[in-house]
Short mmCIF file of C-alpha atoms and ligand atoms in Angstrom, two decimals:
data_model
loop_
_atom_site.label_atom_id
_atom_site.label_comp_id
_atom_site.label_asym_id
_atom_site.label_seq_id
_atom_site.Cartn_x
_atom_site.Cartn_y
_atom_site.Cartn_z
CA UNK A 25 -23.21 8.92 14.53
CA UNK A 26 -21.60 11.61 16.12
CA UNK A 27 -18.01 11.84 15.85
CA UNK A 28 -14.77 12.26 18.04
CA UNK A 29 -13.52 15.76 16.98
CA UNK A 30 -10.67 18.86 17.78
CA UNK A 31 -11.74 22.50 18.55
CA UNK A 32 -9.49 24.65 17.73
CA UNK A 33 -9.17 28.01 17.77
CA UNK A 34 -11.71 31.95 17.89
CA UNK A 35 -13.37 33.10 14.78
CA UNK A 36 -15.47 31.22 12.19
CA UNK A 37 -15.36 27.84 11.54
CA UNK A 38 -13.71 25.63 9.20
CA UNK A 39 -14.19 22.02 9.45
CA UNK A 40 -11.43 20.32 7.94
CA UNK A 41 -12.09 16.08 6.99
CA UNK A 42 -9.06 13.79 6.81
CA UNK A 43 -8.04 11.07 3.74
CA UNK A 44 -8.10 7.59 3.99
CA UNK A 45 -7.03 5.48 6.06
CA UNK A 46 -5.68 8.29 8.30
CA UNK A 47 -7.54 10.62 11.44
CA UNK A 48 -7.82 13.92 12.30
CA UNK A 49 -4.08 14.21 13.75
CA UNK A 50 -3.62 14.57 10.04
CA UNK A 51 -4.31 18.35 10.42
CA UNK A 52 -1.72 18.85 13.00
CA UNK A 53 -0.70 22.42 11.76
CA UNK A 54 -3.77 23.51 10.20
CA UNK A 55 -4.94 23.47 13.80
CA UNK A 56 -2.01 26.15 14.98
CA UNK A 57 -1.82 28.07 11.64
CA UNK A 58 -5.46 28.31 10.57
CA UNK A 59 -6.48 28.00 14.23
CA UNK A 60 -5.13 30.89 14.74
CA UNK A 61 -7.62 33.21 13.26
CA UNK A 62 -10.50 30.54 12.46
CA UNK A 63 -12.37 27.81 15.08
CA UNK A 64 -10.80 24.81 13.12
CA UNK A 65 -12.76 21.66 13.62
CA UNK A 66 -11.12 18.38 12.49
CA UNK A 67 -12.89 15.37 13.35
CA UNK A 68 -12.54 11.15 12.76
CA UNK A 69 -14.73 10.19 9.75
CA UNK A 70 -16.35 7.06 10.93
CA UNK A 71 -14.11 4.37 11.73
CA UNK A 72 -10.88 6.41 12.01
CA UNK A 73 -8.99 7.63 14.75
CA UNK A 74 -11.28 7.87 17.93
CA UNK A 75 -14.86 7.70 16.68
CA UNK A 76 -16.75 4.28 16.80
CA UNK A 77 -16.14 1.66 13.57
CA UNK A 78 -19.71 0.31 13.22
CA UNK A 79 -19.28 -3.28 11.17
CA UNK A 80 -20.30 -3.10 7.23
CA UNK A 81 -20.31 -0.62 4.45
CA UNK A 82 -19.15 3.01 5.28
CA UNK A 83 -20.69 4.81 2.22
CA UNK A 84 -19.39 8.72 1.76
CA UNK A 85 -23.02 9.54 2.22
CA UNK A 86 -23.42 8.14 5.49
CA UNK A 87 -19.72 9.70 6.36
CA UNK A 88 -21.02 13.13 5.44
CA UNK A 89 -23.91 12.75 7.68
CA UNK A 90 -21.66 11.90 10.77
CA UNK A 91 -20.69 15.36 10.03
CA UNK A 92 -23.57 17.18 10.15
CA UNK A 93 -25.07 15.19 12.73
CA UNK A 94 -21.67 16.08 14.48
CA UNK A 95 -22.16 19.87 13.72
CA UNK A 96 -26.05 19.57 14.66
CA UNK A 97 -25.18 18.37 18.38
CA UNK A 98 -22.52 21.53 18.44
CA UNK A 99 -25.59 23.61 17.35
CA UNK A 100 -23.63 24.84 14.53
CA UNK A 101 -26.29 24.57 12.23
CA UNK A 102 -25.56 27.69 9.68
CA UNK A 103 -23.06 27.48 6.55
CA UNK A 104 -19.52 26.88 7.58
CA UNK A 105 -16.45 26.85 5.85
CA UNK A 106 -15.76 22.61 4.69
CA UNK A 107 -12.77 21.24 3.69
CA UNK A 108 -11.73 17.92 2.97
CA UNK A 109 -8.51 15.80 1.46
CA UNK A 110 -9.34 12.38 -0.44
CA UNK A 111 -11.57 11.13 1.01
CA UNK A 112 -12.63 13.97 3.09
CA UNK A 113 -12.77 15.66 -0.41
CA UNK A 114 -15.28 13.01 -1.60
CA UNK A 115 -17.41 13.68 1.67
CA UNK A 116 -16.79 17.25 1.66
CA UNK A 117 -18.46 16.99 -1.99
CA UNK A 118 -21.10 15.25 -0.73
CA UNK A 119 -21.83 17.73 2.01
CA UNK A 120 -21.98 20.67 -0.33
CA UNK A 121 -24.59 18.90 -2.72
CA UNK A 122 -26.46 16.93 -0.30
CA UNK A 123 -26.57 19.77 2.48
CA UNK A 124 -25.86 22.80 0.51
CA UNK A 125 -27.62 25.46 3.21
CA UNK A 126 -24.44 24.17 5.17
CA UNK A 127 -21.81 25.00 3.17
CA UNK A 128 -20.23 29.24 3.09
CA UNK A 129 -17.25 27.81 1.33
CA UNK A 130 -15.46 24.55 -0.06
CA UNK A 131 -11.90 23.86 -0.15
CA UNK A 132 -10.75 20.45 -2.16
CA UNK A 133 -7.59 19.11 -1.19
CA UNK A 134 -5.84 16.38 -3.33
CA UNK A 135 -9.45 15.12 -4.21
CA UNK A 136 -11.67 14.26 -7.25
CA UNK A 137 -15.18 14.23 -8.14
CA UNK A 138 -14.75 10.57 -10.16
CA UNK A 139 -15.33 7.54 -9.15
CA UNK A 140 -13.74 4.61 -9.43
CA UNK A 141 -13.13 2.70 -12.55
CA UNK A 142 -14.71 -0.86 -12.28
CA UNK A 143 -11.22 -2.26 -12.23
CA UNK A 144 -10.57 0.19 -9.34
CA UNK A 145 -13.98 -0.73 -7.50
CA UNK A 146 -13.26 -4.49 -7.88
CA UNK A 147 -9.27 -4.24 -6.61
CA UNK A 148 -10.69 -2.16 -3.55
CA UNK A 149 -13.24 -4.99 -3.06
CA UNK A 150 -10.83 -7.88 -3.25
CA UNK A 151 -8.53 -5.58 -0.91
CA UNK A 152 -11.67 -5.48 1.42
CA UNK A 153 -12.25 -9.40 1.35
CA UNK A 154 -8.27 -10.02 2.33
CA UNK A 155 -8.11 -7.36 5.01
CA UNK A 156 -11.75 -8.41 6.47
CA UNK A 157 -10.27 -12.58 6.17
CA UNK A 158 -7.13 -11.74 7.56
CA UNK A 159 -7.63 -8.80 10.31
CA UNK A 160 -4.57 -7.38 9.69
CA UNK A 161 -4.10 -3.75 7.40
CA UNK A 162 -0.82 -3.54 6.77
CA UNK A 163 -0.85 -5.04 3.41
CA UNK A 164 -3.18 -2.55 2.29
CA UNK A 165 -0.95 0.09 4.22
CA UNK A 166 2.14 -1.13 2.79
CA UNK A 167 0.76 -0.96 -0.60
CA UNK A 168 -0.86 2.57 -0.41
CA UNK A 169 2.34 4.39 1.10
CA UNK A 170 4.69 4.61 -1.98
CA UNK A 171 2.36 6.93 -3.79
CA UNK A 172 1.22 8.77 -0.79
CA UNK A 173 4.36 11.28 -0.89
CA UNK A 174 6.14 13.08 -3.22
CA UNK A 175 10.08 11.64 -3.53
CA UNK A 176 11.34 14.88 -1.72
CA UNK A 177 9.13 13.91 1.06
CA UNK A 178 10.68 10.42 1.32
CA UNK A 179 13.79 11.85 1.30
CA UNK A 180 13.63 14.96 3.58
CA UNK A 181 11.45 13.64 6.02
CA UNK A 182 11.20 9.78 6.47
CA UNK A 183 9.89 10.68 9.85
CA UNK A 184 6.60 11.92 8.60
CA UNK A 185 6.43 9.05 6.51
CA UNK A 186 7.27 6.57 9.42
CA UNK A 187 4.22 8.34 11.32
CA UNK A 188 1.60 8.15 8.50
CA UNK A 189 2.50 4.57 8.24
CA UNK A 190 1.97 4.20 12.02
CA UNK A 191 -1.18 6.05 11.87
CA UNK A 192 -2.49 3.74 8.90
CA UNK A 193 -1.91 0.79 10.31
CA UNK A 194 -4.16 2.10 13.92
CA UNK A 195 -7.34 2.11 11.72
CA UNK A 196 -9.16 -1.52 12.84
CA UNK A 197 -9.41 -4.10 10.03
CA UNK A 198 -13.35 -3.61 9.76
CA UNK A 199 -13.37 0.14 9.10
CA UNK A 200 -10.18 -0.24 6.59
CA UNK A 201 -12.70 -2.97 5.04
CA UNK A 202 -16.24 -1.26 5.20
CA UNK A 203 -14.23 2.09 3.47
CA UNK A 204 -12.75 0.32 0.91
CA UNK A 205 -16.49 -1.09 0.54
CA UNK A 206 -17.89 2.71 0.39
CA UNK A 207 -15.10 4.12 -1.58
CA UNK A 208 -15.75 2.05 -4.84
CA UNK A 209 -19.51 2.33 -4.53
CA UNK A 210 -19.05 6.42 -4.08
CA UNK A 211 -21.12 7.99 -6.53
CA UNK A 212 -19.08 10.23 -9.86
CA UNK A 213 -19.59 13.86 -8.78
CA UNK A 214 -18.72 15.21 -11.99
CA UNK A 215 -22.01 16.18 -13.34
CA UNK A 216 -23.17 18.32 -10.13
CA UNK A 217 -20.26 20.27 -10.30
CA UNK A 218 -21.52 23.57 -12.09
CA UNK A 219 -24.45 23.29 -8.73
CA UNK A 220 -22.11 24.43 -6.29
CA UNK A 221 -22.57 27.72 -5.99
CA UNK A 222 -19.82 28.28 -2.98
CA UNK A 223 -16.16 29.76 -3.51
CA UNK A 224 -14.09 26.96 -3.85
CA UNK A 225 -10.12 26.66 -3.06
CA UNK A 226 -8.57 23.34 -4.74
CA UNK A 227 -5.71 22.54 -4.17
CA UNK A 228 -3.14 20.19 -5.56
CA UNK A 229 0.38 18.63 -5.10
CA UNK A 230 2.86 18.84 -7.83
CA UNK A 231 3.71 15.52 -7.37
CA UNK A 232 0.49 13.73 -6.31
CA UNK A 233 0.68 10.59 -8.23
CA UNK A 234 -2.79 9.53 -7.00
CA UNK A 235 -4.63 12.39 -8.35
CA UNK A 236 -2.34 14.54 -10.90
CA UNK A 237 -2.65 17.69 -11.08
CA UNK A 238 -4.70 17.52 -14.09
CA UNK A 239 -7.61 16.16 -12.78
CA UNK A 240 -7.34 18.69 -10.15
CA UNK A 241 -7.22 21.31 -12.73
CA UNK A 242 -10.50 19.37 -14.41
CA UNK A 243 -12.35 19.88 -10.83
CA UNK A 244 -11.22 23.43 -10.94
CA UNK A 245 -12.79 24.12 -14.11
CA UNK A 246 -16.27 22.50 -13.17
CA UNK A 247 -17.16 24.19 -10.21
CA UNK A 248 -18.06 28.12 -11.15
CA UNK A 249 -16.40 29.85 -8.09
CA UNK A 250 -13.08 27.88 -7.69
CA UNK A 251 -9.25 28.59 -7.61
CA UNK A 252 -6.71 26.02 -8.14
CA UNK A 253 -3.68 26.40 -5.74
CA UNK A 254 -0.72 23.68 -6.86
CA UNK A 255 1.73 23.00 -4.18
CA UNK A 256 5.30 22.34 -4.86
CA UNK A 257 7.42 19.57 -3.24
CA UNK A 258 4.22 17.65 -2.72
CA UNK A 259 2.64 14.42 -3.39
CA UNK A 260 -0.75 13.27 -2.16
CA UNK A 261 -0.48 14.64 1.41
CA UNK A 262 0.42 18.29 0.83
CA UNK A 263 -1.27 19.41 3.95
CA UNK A 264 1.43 17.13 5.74
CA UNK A 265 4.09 17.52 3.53
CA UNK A 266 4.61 20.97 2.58
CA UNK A 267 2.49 22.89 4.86
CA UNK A 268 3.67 26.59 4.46
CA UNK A 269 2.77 27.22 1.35
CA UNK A 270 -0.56 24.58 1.92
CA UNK A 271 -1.32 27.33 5.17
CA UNK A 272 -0.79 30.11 3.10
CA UNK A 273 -3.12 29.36 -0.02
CA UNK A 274 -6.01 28.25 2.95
CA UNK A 275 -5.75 31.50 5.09
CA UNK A 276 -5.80 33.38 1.90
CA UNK A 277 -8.88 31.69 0.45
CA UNK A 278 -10.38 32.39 3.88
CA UNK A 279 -9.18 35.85 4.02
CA UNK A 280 -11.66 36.52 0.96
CA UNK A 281 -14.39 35.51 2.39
CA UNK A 282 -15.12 37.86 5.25
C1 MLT B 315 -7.34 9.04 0.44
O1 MLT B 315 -6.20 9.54 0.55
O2 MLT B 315 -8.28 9.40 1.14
C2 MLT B 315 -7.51 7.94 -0.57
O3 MLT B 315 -6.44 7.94 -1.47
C3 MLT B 315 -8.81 8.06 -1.28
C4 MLT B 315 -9.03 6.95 -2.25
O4 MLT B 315 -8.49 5.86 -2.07
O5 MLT B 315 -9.80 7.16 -3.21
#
């Protein structure tokens, strides 16, 4: 499927894949501050934002192969720079295994290589079955938003909470469902870590209560070439939420590549 997308910016590119249930309006700065020196390219995973939500399962796989089919029609077919938060981590991940000969450089934001628990799989199932019977998200939304941010983030700016909630609750019913569906049948990564070969940036938030920093530092250590970058005053989101130093960490990853 090829996707709806941004271009962004001179230089070489850096695709950068959005979380879950979100789009690429997500990357909002990234676009000015890494688009800047870098052609930034930010599209809608399947079922988000502006690109089509086919009914049924939306398996990472299949996500990461929007991409490149995405990438193929821009005959960008060489190794670019791919980064990805969440979900767009888990896809990013697959990318860099899957289609390695596409892949210059990785960058891993507020992601993991897991998957989920079975009790994890089965509550995202059951979550899939409600939202699917009753066509509307914002249960799902409501319950995902109190450990998307850290608490200085819900304090010092309830606007960019109010907005993420907004921009949850656009994603139709079926693609909410069929990612759920994908999500807890993504494969565990873990083990095909030490095969990426790529310099890798990860990068956590101090306060992500989703994925703590830990496990971030546990990616970190399995994959040869990477850095772990730990953002302060940031939960799940720290693209979003504290974007400075989020900017800085990225450009400087970049920076030591060419
Ligand atoms: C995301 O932010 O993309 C989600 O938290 C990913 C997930 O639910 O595993």
């Amino acid at each position: 499927m090829i996707l709806a997308f941004d271009d962004d910016g001179p230089g070489p590119v850096v695709v950068l894949l959005h979380g879950f249930p979100l789009d690429r309006s997500m990357w909002a700065h990234q676009r000015s501050s890494v688009g800047a020196l870098y052609r930034v390219i930010s599209p809608d995973l399947r079922g988000h934002g502006e690109s089509a939500a086919p009914d049924g399962i939306y398996p990472v796989d299949a996500m990461a192969d929007d991409v490149i089919e995405t990438l193929d029609a821009l005959q960008l077919d060489g190794p670019l720079v791919v980064g990805g938060l969440s979900m767009g981590g888990y896809v990013a991940l697959s990318i860099a295994l899957r289609h390695p000969d596409r892949v210059r450089a990785l960058m891993l934001m507020n992601t993991r290589s897991a998957a989920d628990s079975p009790e994890a799989a089965r509550a995202r199932e059951e979550q899939a079955g409600q939202v699917e019977a009753s066509g509307d998200v914002e249960p799902v939304v409501a319950r995902m938003l109190p450990d998307l941010f850290a608490r200085s983030t819900f304090e010092a700016h309830p606007e960019l909470v109010a907005r993420v909630h907004h921009q949850m609750a656009r994603t139709p019913a079926r693609a909410v469902a069929g990612t759920l569906r994908g999500l807890a049948i993504r494969p565990d990564r873990t083990v095909d870590l030490p095969r990426i070969a790529v310099p890798t940036l990860v990068i956590a938030g101090a306060e992500d209560r989703l994925i703590p920093v830990e496990e971030s530092e546990r990616l970190a250590r399995g994959i040869p070439k990477a850095r772990l970058v730990t953002i302060p005053d940031a939960g799940h989101l720290a693209p979003l939420e504290n974007h400075e130093p989020t900017d800085a960490a990225i450009l400087e990853f970049l920076k030591s590549l060419w």
